[in-house]
XYZ file of C-alpha atoms in Angstrom:
755
model
C -8.132 20.490 -79.005
C -11.322 22.434 -78.258
C -11.451 24.190 -74.869
C -14.405 22.090 -73.644
C -12.592 18.917 -74.612
C -9.483 20.079 -72.789
C -11.669 20.813 -69.747
C -13.207 17.320 -69.908
C -9.799 15.670 -70.347
C -8.373 17.551 -67.339
C -11.274 16.573 -65.113
C -11.240 12.938 -66.279
C -7.502 12.647 -65.671
C -7.911 14.314 -62.267
C -10.713 11.879 -61.325
C -8.515 8.973 -62.348
C -5.587 10.316 -60.296
C -7.751 11.033 -57.256
C -9.245 7.531 -57.327
C -5.760 6.129 -56.812
C -5.081 8.405 -53.813
C -5.296 6.702 -50.427
C -5.039 9.596 -47.999
C -6.581 13.035 -47.589
C -3.123 14.506 -47.159
C -2.160 13.249 -50.612
C -5.417 14.665 -52.036
C -4.589 18.101 -50.610
C -1.087 18.003 -52.058
C -2.398 16.908 -55.476
C -5.105 19.599 -55.461
C -2.698 22.451 -54.616
C -0.269 21.341 -57.308
C -2.966 21.107 -60.010
C -4.475 24.520 -59.181
C -0.998 26.084 -59.284
C -0.566 24.542 -62.766
C -3.882 25.998 -63.893
C -2.565 29.401 -62.720
C 0.559 28.880 -64.864
C 2.725 28.190 -61.791
C 3.015 31.826 -60.765
C 0.915 31.635 -57.571
C 0.944 30.482 -53.959
C -1.770 27.920 -53.242
C -2.573 26.961 -49.621
C -5.152 24.471 -48.402
C -6.579 24.533 -44.875
C -8.998 22.073 -43.264
C -11.875 23.221 -41.064
C -12.990 21.705 -37.761
C -16.560 22.917 -37.477
C -16.835 21.660 -33.880
C -13.898 23.659 -32.550
C -14.321 26.429 -35.166
C -10.634 26.248 -36.070
C -8.615 25.720 -39.223
C -5.292 23.940 -39.768
C -2.818 24.238 -42.671
C -2.680 20.978 -44.648
C -0.557 21.951 -47.648
C 1.111 24.973 -49.276
C 2.383 25.055 -52.867
C 4.543 27.516 -54.805
C 6.839 28.806 -52.067
C 9.531 26.173 -52.070
C 12.280 28.769 -52.549
C 10.766 31.197 -50.072
C 9.325 28.865 -47.403
C 12.172 29.540 -44.963
C 11.904 33.291 -45.492
C 8.135 33.226 -45.033
C 8.427 31.075 -41.899
C 10.854 33.639 -40.519
C 8.402 36.470 -41.274
C 5.509 34.605 -39.604
C 7.722 33.540 -36.715
C 6.807 29.851 -37.154
C 6.739 27.058 -39.733
C 4.046 28.182 -42.202
C 3.281 24.581 -43.140
C 1.992 24.085 -39.580
C -0.075 27.243 -39.201
C -3.479 26.983 -37.509
C -5.999 29.315 -35.913
C -9.626 30.345 -35.420
C -11.863 30.525 -38.505
C -12.462 34.107 -39.637
C -16.204 34.789 -39.671
C -15.656 37.508 -42.255
C -14.055 35.190 -44.815
C -16.273 32.239 -43.868
C -19.332 34.126 -45.152
C -17.582 35.189 -48.379
C -16.568 31.643 -49.382
C -19.712 29.819 -48.199
C -21.158 29.814 -51.759
C -18.469 27.418 -52.908
C -17.555 29.702 -55.834
C -14.130 31.124 -56.637
C -14.187 34.523 -54.971
C -11.709 37.375 -55.057
C -11.090 38.791 -51.596
C -9.040 41.779 -50.447
C -5.391 41.059 -49.742
C -5.786 41.409 -45.975
C -3.377 39.076 -44.174
C -4.371 40.228 -40.613
C -8.076 39.792 -41.467
C -7.475 36.368 -43.042
C -5.815 35.173 -39.831
C -8.347 36.832 -37.481
C -5.848 39.588 -36.678
C -3.348 37.043 -35.410
C -0.599 38.758 -37.430
C 0.154 42.473 -37.860
C 0.147 44.750 -40.907
C 3.916 44.660 -40.776
C 3.817 40.985 -41.756
C 1.482 41.764 -44.679
C 3.927 44.393 -46.038
C 6.872 42.018 -45.598
C 5.062 39.250 -47.545
C 4.034 41.673 -50.296
C 7.612 42.892 -50.666
C 9.044 39.377 -50.616
C 6.645 37.821 -53.179
C 5.398 40.875 -55.151
C 1.734 39.821 -54.865
C -1.410 41.916 -54.703
C -4.403 39.643 -55.513
C -6.021 36.862 -53.492
C -8.770 34.353 -54.356
C -10.563 31.800 -52.173
C -12.738 28.781 -52.889
C -14.217 26.415 -50.308
C -14.420 22.651 -50.051
C -18.090 22.063 -49.499
C -20.219 18.964 -48.981
C -23.927 18.970 -48.139
C -23.927 22.619 -47.051
C -20.953 22.076 -44.728
C -17.570 23.650 -45.377
C -14.756 21.126 -45.145
C -11.919 23.529 -45.845
C -10.621 26.389 -47.992
C -8.188 26.906 -50.876
C -6.456 30.286 -50.980
C -4.640 31.503 -54.118
C -2.304 34.499 -53.993
C -1.101 35.658 -57.424
C 1.395 38.098 -58.873
C 0.286 41.556 -60.104
C -0.523 40.780 -63.748
C -1.830 37.296 -63.249
C -5.566 36.495 -62.920
C -7.381 33.171 -62.818
C -8.535 32.684 -66.419
C -10.054 29.281 -65.836
C -12.535 30.051 -63.100
C -15.135 27.458 -64.161
C -12.539 24.724 -64.483
C -11.112 25.459 -61.022
C -14.613 25.390 -59.481
C -15.442 22.079 -61.216
C -12.096 20.631 -60.132
C -12.657 21.676 -56.516
C -16.132 20.099 -56.517
C -14.535 16.897 -57.828
C -11.907 17.047 -55.096
C -14.635 17.657 -52.465
C -16.426 14.466 -53.518
C -13.269 12.371 -53.327
C -12.291 13.976 -50.028
C -15.694 13.281 -48.509
C -15.640 9.691 -49.755
C -12.174 9.113 -48.341
C -13.218 10.643 -45.005
C -16.173 8.273 -44.866
C -13.904 5.316 -45.646
C -11.401 6.445 -43.028
C -14.210 6.924 -40.482
C -15.520 3.415 -41.173
C -12.015 1.972 -40.940
C -11.325 3.907 -37.753
C -14.644 2.793 -36.299
C -13.838 -0.852 -37.112
C -10.393 -0.477 -35.575
C -11.909 1.076 -32.461
C -14.449 -1.719 -32.218
C -11.739 -4.365 -32.573
C -9.625 -2.511 -30.026
C -12.623 -2.209 -27.684
C -13.246 -5.979 -27.869
C -9.557 -6.720 -27.353
C -9.414 -4.372 -24.379
C -12.514 -5.937 -22.853
C -10.979 -9.416 -23.194
C -7.744 -8.232 -21.568
C -9.614 -6.630 -18.679
C -11.593 -9.793 -17.988
C -8.377 -11.862 -17.920
C -7.248 -10.521 -14.525
C -8.884 -10.047 -11.163
C -6.349 -7.647 -9.666
C -8.164 -4.335 -9.179
C -5.070 -2.144 -9.420
C -3.980 -3.806 -12.663
C -7.488 -3.607 -14.128
C -7.782 0.102 -13.283
C -4.512 0.774 -15.052
C -5.644 -1.231 -18.107
C -8.927 0.712 -18.230
C -7.286 4.122 -18.289
C -4.404 3.051 -20.577
C -6.806 1.693 -23.183
C -9.606 4.251 -22.799
C -7.378 7.107 -23.994
C -6.648 5.134 -27.177
C -10.297 5.217 -28.296
C -10.348 8.987 -29.060
C -6.578 9.144 -29.555
C -5.817 11.169 -26.420
C -2.667 11.061 -24.317
C -3.798 11.569 -20.714
C -6.345 9.868 -18.497
C -7.290 9.102 -14.916
C -9.823 7.187 -12.851
C -11.275 8.484 -9.599
C -13.316 6.095 -7.432
C -15.777 6.971 -4.718
C -14.169 7.187 -1.278
C -15.739 7.506 2.193
C -16.805 10.838 3.633
C -17.572 12.745 0.427
C -14.125 12.219 -1.042
C -12.658 10.589 -4.130
C -9.569 8.401 -4.536
C -7.239 8.403 -7.535
C -7.126 4.762 -8.679
C -5.007 4.976 -11.855
C -3.447 7.477 -14.255
C -1.859 7.446 -17.685
C 0.890 8.429 -17.957
C 2.108 7.656 -14.424
C 2.245 10.555 -11.995
C 5.587 11.944 -10.783
C 6.629 11.138 -7.213
C 6.135 14.756 -6.122
C 2.513 14.896 -7.342
C 0.505 16.551 -4.511
C -1.028 14.104 -2.070
C -4.278 16.131 -1.836
C -5.061 15.132 -5.436
C -4.616 11.427 -4.735
C -7.422 11.540 -2.161
C -9.483 14.674 -2.833
C -12.594 16.355 -1.472
C -15.405 15.809 -3.988
C -16.921 19.305 -3.691
C -13.569 20.830 -4.725
C -13.967 19.179 -8.143
C -17.469 20.156 -9.375
C -17.036 18.610 -12.858
C -16.327 15.225 -11.268
C -19.066 15.856 -8.715
C -21.600 16.624 -11.476
C -20.658 13.379 -13.262
C -21.212 11.436 -10.025
C -24.502 13.205 -9.337
C -26.084 13.031 -12.830
C -24.522 9.792 -14.052
C -23.960 11.480 -17.429
C -20.807 12.537 -19.329
C -19.510 16.042 -18.644
C -17.521 17.471 -21.570
C -15.073 20.354 -21.060
C -13.979 21.501 -24.537
C -11.434 24.054 -23.401
C -10.070 24.406 -19.867
C -8.794 27.890 -20.718
C -12.313 29.235 -21.023
C -14.043 26.948 -18.482
C -15.124 28.045 -15.020
C -12.849 26.151 -12.634
C -12.338 25.904 -8.891
C -8.811 26.534 -7.503
C -8.300 22.776 -7.072
C -9.344 22.099 -10.686
C -7.174 24.945 -11.949
C -4.165 23.613 -10.024
C -4.406 20.134 -11.527
C -5.003 21.587 -15.027
C -1.834 23.647 -14.681
C 0.211 20.792 -13.232
C -0.577 18.432 -16.109
C -0.991 21.108 -18.830
C -4.470 19.819 -19.708
C -6.688 21.493 -22.310
C -9.816 19.445 -23.060
C -11.241 17.313 -20.222
C -14.036 14.799 -20.644
C -15.623 13.048 -17.661
C -17.284 9.651 -18.274
C -19.323 8.023 -15.470
C -18.560 4.433 -14.421
C -21.920 3.073 -13.284
C -23.150 -0.152 -11.729
C -26.906 -0.734 -11.323
C -27.791 2.949 -11.741
C -25.092 4.023 -9.271
C -21.962 5.914 -10.254
C -18.964 4.293 -8.560
C -16.247 6.194 -10.386
C -15.334 8.684 -13.100
C -13.092 8.077 -16.119
C -11.354 11.322 -17.140
C -9.879 11.692 -20.645
C -7.790 14.759 -21.448
C -5.816 16.396 -24.196
C -2.586 18.273 -23.523
C -2.118 21.813 -24.912
C -4.583 21.322 -27.809
C -8.369 21.189 -27.873
C -9.967 17.822 -28.588
C -13.732 17.496 -29.048
C -15.216 14.011 -28.719
C -17.441 12.864 -31.588
C -20.783 11.244 -30.914
C -19.299 7.909 -31.954
C -16.373 8.319 -29.516
C -18.758 9.266 -26.703
C -20.901 6.226 -27.473
C -17.889 3.896 -27.503
C -16.460 5.384 -24.300
C -19.849 5.040 -22.639
C -19.914 1.332 -23.536
C -16.309 0.965 -22.445
C -17.056 2.581 -19.081
C -20.049 0.265 -18.577
C -17.876 -2.743 -19.373
C -15.254 -1.486 -16.926
C -17.936 -0.979 -14.258
C -19.071 -4.603 -14.483
C -15.473 -5.829 -14.323
C -14.834 -3.645 -11.262
C -17.972 -5.014 -9.627
C -16.900 -8.601 -10.397
C -13.481 -7.876 -8.901
C -15.174 -6.417 -5.839
C -17.266 -9.581 -5.468
C -14.160 -11.704 -6.035
C -12.159 -9.720 -3.456
C -15.045 -10.015 -0.988
C -15.218 -13.781 -1.396
C -11.443 -14.071 -1.384
C -11.296 -12.067 1.844
C -14.044 -14.257 3.252
C -12.014 -17.331 2.281
C -8.878 -15.800 3.825
C -10.786 -14.952 7.001
C -12.168 -18.475 7.119
C -8.730 -19.980 6.523
C -7.256 -17.628 9.104
C -9.940 -18.645 11.585
C -9.247 -22.316 10.916
C -5.494 -21.767 11.219
C -6.034 -19.682 14.345
C -8.080 -22.478 15.873
C -5.398 -25.002 14.922
C -2.731 -22.694 16.328
C -4.741 -22.254 19.514
C -5.081 -26.022 19.776
C -1.320 -26.416 19.278
C -0.653 -23.619 21.762
C -3.007 -25.189 24.257
C -1.235 -28.523 23.864
C 2.152 -26.794 24.208
C 0.898 -24.741 27.145
C -0.439 -27.909 28.767
C 2.856 -29.700 28.190
C 4.779 -26.639 29.375
C 2.576 -26.311 32.443
C 3.032 -30.005 33.211
C 6.783 -29.664 32.700
C 6.845 -26.481 34.814
C 4.856 -28.251 37.492
C 7.223 -31.206 37.346
C 10.240 -28.874 37.520
C 8.610 -26.903 40.309
C 7.946 -30.060 42.290
C 11.465 -31.343 41.623
C 12.908 -27.936 42.509
C 10.932 -27.660 45.744
C 11.905 -31.191 46.690
C 15.524 -30.507 45.839
C 15.465 -27.088 47.543
C 13.880 -28.624 50.617
C 16.676 -31.186 50.661
C 19.382 -28.571 50.072
C 18.052 -26.299 52.838
C 17.100 -28.963 55.362
C 20.472 -30.726 55.095
C 22.549 -27.794 56.396
C 19.733 -26.807 58.782
C 19.812 -30.299 60.252
C 23.528 -29.900 60.952
C 23.086 -26.356 62.297
C 20.226 -27.239 64.638
C 21.671 -30.592 65.636
C 25.181 -29.436 66.427
C 23.838 -26.279 68.090
C 22.012 -28.524 70.549
C 25.114 -30.705 71.051
C 27.416 -27.818 71.916
C 25.128 -26.958 74.830
C 26.030 -30.307 76.365
C 28.455 -29.471 79.215
C 30.031 -32.926 79.061
C 31.658 -32.574 75.597
C 35.296 -31.561 75.456
C 36.589 -28.330 73.833
C 37.987 -30.140 70.826
C 34.665 -31.672 69.892
C 32.859 -28.393 70.714
C 35.129 -26.504 68.272
C 34.586 -29.221 65.637
C 30.799 -28.863 66.034
C 31.093 -25.066 65.854
C 33.083 -25.295 62.603
C 30.365 -27.535 61.108
C 27.649 -25.059 62.144
C 29.562 -22.156 60.541
C 30.235 -24.111 57.343
C 26.592 -25.206 57.025
C 25.436 -21.647 57.771
C 27.471 -20.285 54.907
C 26.211 -23.126 52.699
C 22.654 -22.070 53.533
C 23.566 -18.434 52.824
C 24.931 -19.474 49.429
C 21.628 -21.153 48.542
C 19.684 -18.045 49.548
C 22.099 -15.848 47.567
C 21.536 -17.998 44.462
C 17.759 -17.671 44.788
C 18.029 -13.905 45.282
C 20.459 -13.571 42.357
C 18.273 -15.516 39.915
C 15.236 -13.468 40.988
C 17.197 -10.260 40.454
C 18.273 -11.401 36.976
C 14.766 -12.380 35.937
C 13.286 -9.061 37.050
C 16.037 -7.040 35.331
C 17.339 -5.511 38.558
C 20.972 -6.654 38.192
C 23.422 -3.861 37.286
C 27.034 -3.950 36.124
C 29.779 -2.391 38.195
C 33.106 -2.229 36.351
C 36.482 -2.539 38.078
C 40.127 -2.573 37.034
C 41.173 -6.205 37.416
C 44.166 -8.330 36.476
C 42.743 -11.387 34.696
C 45.740 -13.675 35.315
C 45.833 -12.850 39.029
C 42.060 -13.365 39.291
C 42.313 -16.858 37.722
C 45.280 -17.782 39.923
C 43.262 -16.657 42.974
C 40.392 -18.920 41.910
C 42.776 -21.852 41.517
C 44.120 -21.168 45.022
C 40.603 -20.957 46.462
C 39.601 -24.402 45.127
C 42.969 -26.215 45.406
C 42.158 -27.712 48.799
C 38.813 -29.057 47.523
C 40.479 -30.454 44.390
C 43.272 -32.108 46.383
C 40.734 -33.753 48.669
C 39.325 -35.588 45.612
C 42.729 -36.282 44.066
C 42.010 -33.989 41.094
C 44.611 -31.767 39.466
C 43.352 -28.146 39.261
C 45.510 -25.967 37.042
C 45.535 -22.859 34.800
C 46.774 -22.573 31.211
C 46.906 -20.130 28.280
C 46.737 -17.005 30.387
C 46.946 -13.517 28.866
C 50.231 -11.730 28.054
C 51.082 -9.366 30.913
C 50.527 -6.250 28.789
C 46.935 -7.383 28.000
C 45.962 -8.779 31.402
C 44.667 -5.550 32.981
C 41.026 -5.099 31.926
C 37.893 -3.178 32.828
C 34.926 -5.414 33.799
C 32.617 -6.448 36.670
C 34.906 -8.381 39.005
C 32.169 -9.676 41.326
C 30.146 -11.251 38.524
C 33.216 -12.641 36.752
C 34.400 -14.262 39.986
C 30.946 -15.785 40.597
C 30.807 -17.178 37.035
C 34.216 -18.824 37.431
C 33.332 -20.021 40.951
C 30.164 -21.717 39.684
C 31.904 -23.341 36.698
C 34.891 -24.583 38.748
C 32.545 -25.844 41.496
C 30.534 -27.818 38.923
C 33.686 -29.175 37.271
C 35.028 -30.460 40.612
C 31.605 -31.802 41.602
C 31.179 -33.915 38.446
C 34.814 -35.069 38.095
C 35.901 -38.177 40.009
C 39.433 -38.407 38.612
C 41.655 -36.569 36.174
C 41.938 -32.818 36.067
C 40.175 -29.480 35.764
C 41.790 -26.762 33.635
C 40.946 -23.046 33.706
C 42.131 -20.714 30.933
C 41.581 -17.431 29.134
C 42.428 -16.190 25.628
C 41.972 -12.876 23.832
C 40.119 -13.261 20.531
C 39.714 -10.026 18.570
C 37.797 -7.706 20.889
C 36.609 -10.446 23.252
C 37.951 -12.493 26.166
C 37.174 -16.233 25.985
C 37.274 -18.079 29.310
C 36.990 -21.842 29.588
C 36.782 -24.519 32.307
C 37.603 -28.010 31.003
C 37.147 -31.177 33.056
C 37.436 -34.950 32.647
C 34.154 -35.645 34.414
C 30.927 -37.440 33.513
C 30.117 -35.190 30.533
C 26.767 -34.072 29.142
C 24.641 -35.221 26.221
C 24.930 -32.481 23.572
C 21.145 -32.535 23.092
C 20.872 -31.118 26.641
C 23.603 -28.507 26.151
C 21.078 -25.653 26.045
C 18.631 -26.973 28.629
C 21.170 -27.065 31.484
C 21.420 -23.242 31.432
C 17.720 -22.917 32.281
C 16.769 -22.259 35.894
C 16.015 -25.197 38.219
C 17.178 -27.565 35.440
C 19.852 -30.252 35.503
C 20.896 -32.626 32.727
C 19.347 -35.591 34.528
C 16.927 -36.024 37.418
C 19.466 -38.324 39.086
C 22.082 -35.564 39.269
C 20.486 -33.702 42.153
C 20.105 -37.024 43.972
C 23.677 -38.181 43.317
C 25.532 -34.856 43.350
C 23.216 -32.324 45.030
C 22.766 -28.720 43.976
C 19.848 -26.393 43.258
C 20.161 -26.234 39.470
C 20.636 -22.463 39.628
C 24.392 -22.115 39.173
C 24.558 -22.339 35.366
C 21.410 -20.226 35.006
C 23.124 -17.490 37.044
C 26.257 -17.846 34.886
C 24.179 -17.416 31.744
C 22.366 -14.386 33.177
C 25.606 -12.675 34.225
C 27.394 -13.407 30.930
C 24.511 -12.031 28.851
C 24.271 -8.985 31.129
C 27.963 -8.407 30.330
C 27.149 -8.620 26.557
C 28.706 -12.056 26.176
C 27.729 -15.646 25.388
C 28.111 -18.977 27.191
C 28.025 -22.542 25.865
C 29.261 -26.078 26.541
C 30.937 -28.709 24.376
C 30.723 -32.221 25.751
C 30.105 -35.921 25.275
C 28.880 -38.327 27.933
C 31.830 -39.979 29.679
C 34.407 -37.710 28.010
C 34.236 -34.611 30.160
C 32.948 -31.116 29.353
C 34.330 -27.738 28.355
C 32.303 -24.750 29.505
C 33.203 -21.568 27.654
C 32.035 -17.979 27.811
C 33.011 -14.678 26.237
C 32.843 -11.093 27.464
C 33.945 -7.843 25.775
C 37.656 -7.024 26.103
C 38.179 -3.522 27.485
C 41.838 -2.799 28.150
C 42.846 -0.466 30.974
C 45.541 2.096 30.217
C 48.372 1.663 32.675
C 49.549 -1.312 34.717
C 48.709 -3.394 37.724
C 49.912 -0.703 40.072
C 46.642 1.129 39.390
C 44.599 -1.615 41.057
C 43.355 -0.340 44.411
C 44.458 -2.373 47.431
C 43.279 -2.525 51.020
C 45.493 -0.317 53.142
C 47.504 -1.941 55.885
C 47.511 -0.568 59.413
C 50.752 1.215 60.175
C 52.621 1.081 63.463
C 51.678 4.703 64.075
C 48.052 3.695 64.287
C 48.540 1.360 67.260
C 46.447 1.955 70.337
C 43.996 4.129 68.365
C 40.576 4.695 69.940
C 37.330 5.261 67.972
C 33.694 5.811 68.878
C 31.338 3.566 66.932
C 27.556 4.050 66.788
C 25.536 0.890 65.963
C 21.908 1.550 64.924
C 20.197 -1.859 65.228
C 16.705 -2.691 66.525
C 17.281 -6.458 66.889
C 18.909 -7.187 70.251
C 20.437 -10.481 69.045
C 22.094 -8.775 66.080
C 23.514 -6.038 68.317
C 24.822 -8.645 70.743
C 26.544 -10.439 67.853
C 28.105 -7.182 66.632
C 29.202 -6.288 70.141
C 30.966 -9.658 70.468
C 32.674 -9.284 67.096
C 33.831 -5.726 67.711
C 35.462 -6.622 71.033
C 38.145 -8.635 69.241
C 38.049 -7.062 65.769
C 41.377 -5.177 66.023
C 44.323 -5.562 68.349
C 45.458 -1.992 67.724
C 42.155 -0.123 67.870
C 40.016 0.388 70.946
C 36.337 0.627 69.961
C 33.893 2.497 72.203
C 30.418 1.194 71.306
C 27.146 3.213 71.436
C 23.788 1.569 70.678
C 20.711 3.209 69.051
C 17.398 1.298 68.691
C 16.054 3.335 65.742
C 16.949 5.987 63.182
C 15.721 8.956 65.183
C 17.815 7.945 68.173
C 20.863 7.617 65.903
C 20.351 11.203 64.650
C 20.100 12.530 68.201
C 23.311 10.760 69.270
C 25.228 12.020 66.199
C 24.047 15.562 66.930
C 25.086 15.474 70.590
C 28.253 13.327 70.579
C 31.495 12.923 68.637
C 31.080 9.796 66.504
C 33.850 8.337 64.256
C 31.795 5.702 62.360
C 28.168 4.587 62.112
C 26.928 1.050 61.440
C 23.341 1.651 60.279
C 20.612 -0.967 59.874
C 18.124 0.039 57.146
C 14.869 -1.488 58.352
C 14.087 -0.069 61.812
C 11.049 1.333 63.700
C 10.302 5.050 64.238
C 12.644 6.056 61.390
C 14.376 3.804 58.851
C 18.136 3.876 58.411
C 18.083 5.415 54.931
C 16.112 8.494 56.076
C 18.208 8.787 59.221
C 21.460 8.657 57.246
C 20.335 11.478 54.937
C 19.736 13.695 57.982
C 23.037 12.669 59.606
C 24.878 13.516 56.372
C 23.255 16.947 56.356
C 24.631 17.488 59.895
C 28.041 15.804 59.420
C 28.769 15.263 55.696
C 32.185 13.615 56.321
C 31.024 11.124 58.930
C 31.324 7.563 57.420
C 28.046 5.630 57.554
C 28.089 1.932 56.648
C 24.827 0.108 55.933
C 24.539 -3.286 57.623
C 21.413 -4.839 56.123
C 19.589 -7.983 55.113
C 18.735 -6.330 51.755
C 21.047 -8.366 49.503
C 19.850 -7.528 45.974
C 22.216 -5.378 43.938
C 19.276 -3.189 42.927
C 18.455 -2.564 46.599
C 22.062 -1.702 47.326
C 22.089 0.648 44.363
C 18.860 2.252 45.586
C 20.409 3.170 48.948
C 23.959 3.747 47.723
C 23.555 7.507 47.222
C 23.816 8.228 50.994
C 25.863 5.350 52.458
C 29.633 5.263 52.186
C 29.711 1.465 52.145
C 27.560 -1.562 52.977
C 27.851 -5.051 54.432
C 25.130 -7.652 53.921
C 23.808 -10.004 56.565
C 24.941 -12.539 57.495
C 28.545 -11.438 57.892
C 31.556 -12.629 59.873
C 34.541 -11.011 61.499
C 36.633 -11.079 58.298
C 33.980 -9.251 56.273
C 33.566 -6.651 58.987
C 37.334 -6.155 59.329
C 37.661 -5.785 55.515
C 35.143 -2.910 55.473
C 36.526 -1.173 58.578
C 40.081 -1.126 57.209
C 38.941 1.300 54.509
C 38.291 3.942 57.171
C 40.772 3.225 60.047
C-alpha cells in the first residue's frame, strides 16, 4: 500500500477508535500506545495534562516501561505514574508551536530542577536513551498537555508528519470529550444544587440547615473541607458548622473568634464579594489564620459571602487539603447562587425562630398567668386553712393553758384559807404542782417546735442501753395505764450484745414519751405494746395500741404542727397537736423516718427508725450518778447564788435548806454578775448557781471572768433559757445547767455530780 494511503488508513482507524472512547484517561492511554507503535515500540512515551490556572502538570499515562517501572520509581523516589509538578517555562515555549520538536535530554530542566543530574545519569544507564522529543496537545492557542518521547540511541521518529496529524486528531477528540464532560458535570451540579436546595427548605432547624449547607457546598467543586462562620456580637464571628466535624480538642478561640484576626473573612464581610486564596503556602496570613491552616492542613481557601438584603450575615469557606484547587467561573457562579439560597433559608429560619419564640413566650405568659391563678387559689385556700388552724390552735392552746392555770390559781387561793385541814392543804398543793408541770410541758412543746422549725436543735449522742430505756418508759407510764385498765408491755427487745448503742437519749426518750402518751390517751381498753428491732443498719421502734385508730388518708397530716386527725379530738381528748410534730422533727434530725399504720376502730401502730450505731463494750460503760458515801456525812459547802429576782432566790433558799441530810450548805447571795465576781475573788466558794439574765453584768460574762480567776470552781447555770441552741451557746463556760422551773429532785440530781 502507498505511504499516503497507509497514513490515511491509520488516521481513519484512529478516529474510529477514539470515537468509541468514553474517557480522557482512555484517550491518553490509547494515544501513548499508538505513538509507541509508530516508533517501533522502542521508546518511552509519557503524557502529561496541563492546568493553565495553577500552572502545573500531572502525569496521565506512561508507556514502554512496564519492565522497568519499579526501577524507575525507585530512582525517582516515587511512583512515576503519579508524577506532577510546575510547568517548565523553558519547555513550554519550545512546544507551543504544536509541532514535534527535539529537545535536549535534560531531566532536571524538564522537571523544573525538581530532580538532580544524578537521576538523569541513572535513567540513561538503566534505559540506554539519549534522544527526547516533545509535542503538545493544543486547542485554540491553548496548550492542553504534552507528549514526551524518549528513544534509544539509533532510533529516530521517521513518521513526524503522521505523529503530528495523529496528535491533532487526538486533541480534537480530547477537547470534545472535555466539553461533554463539562456539560455533564454542569448538569449534575445543577441537579445536585436543586436537590440540596429542596433538602435545605425541608427543615427549620438552624443547626441542621447549617450542617447541610456546608456538607453539600463542598460537593459542588469537589472539595473535602468546609465551614460556615456567622456574624456574632462585638466584632466577632461564630463557627456554625464544619465538614468534616471538628475534633473535641479543637481550640475554643476558633469557635468564637475575633473578626480582625481573620482578614480574609473580614474582607468577605466588608465587600460582600468572594475572596479566593489559591495557595495558603504563598498567601499573607495572620498568626490566627496560619494556626487554623496548619491545624486542618488546608491549601486552597475560598470565602463565599452569605448575604441577605445587601448585608453579609455569614461566610461560607471551602478548602482543599494538601493540594491546590482553583475554582472555575462556573463553580464560583454556582456557589454564589448556593450561598444566596442558603442566606434566604437562614433568614426564613430566623423569622420562624422569632415567631416560635414569640409563641413560646406567649404560651409561657398564659401558662404563668394560669399558674399564678392556681397559686393564688392554693395560697388563698392555704391561708384560709392556716387561719382556721391558727384559730383552732389558739383556742385549743388557750384551753390547754387556762385549764391548769385555773387549778393553780384556784387552789393557791384555797390553801391560804386557815380553816382547811392539812390533808386537804397537801392535796391542793399536789394539784398545783401537777398542773404547774403540765403547764411547763406545754411551754416546752412550743419552745421545742419553734427550735425545730428554726433549725436550732442539735444532737447530743450518749451511750444508752435500749432495752433498759424501754423498760424505764414502761415503768414510768404503768401507773397511768393501770388507772385506765390498759395493759402496757414491751416485746421484741434487742439481744443483749446489740442493746448498747450511741444516740441522743433525751430526744429518743421524748419521742417514746409522746407516742406512749398518745397511745394511752386514745385507747379505752385493750393494750399498748412497745418494741424495738434491729433491721440492717437501723433500729425500728414501734408503739402499737388497740385504740380508736386513724383514717389512713390522714396518716401524713397528723405529723404536721397544730394538726390533729379530727377537730373533735382536741375537744374530747385534749392536747396541743404538737406531740407528733415534735416526734417527726426529732426523728428526721436523727436521720430517720416516722410513719403510722392504722384503720379507724382497729388501733394504730406508730413506727420510727433511727441509725444503729453500736457501742464497743458493755453496759458497765454507761455513766451513773455517784452515790454519797458514809465518809461524806456532815460535809459543809459554801454556795454562791447569783439571782436578781428575790422570789427565785427565796425559792432556792427554801429548797437548799432541806436538799441534803449529810451536807450543810452555807448560802451567799449576789444580785448581779459583778457582785458575784467580787465575792468569788474575796471568799472561798465551793459552787456557784449563776442566773444568766441579770442587771449590771450578765451571768455568762461574769462566769468567764470567774473561770479566769478560779478555773476549777464549778459554775452551774440556772436559767429560763430553755432552747437547746441557747444552752449550747452558753455551754462553753458553764460546767452544767438547770432550766427553770425546777424542783428539789432536779436540783439534787445536778448537785450530786459535784458533792
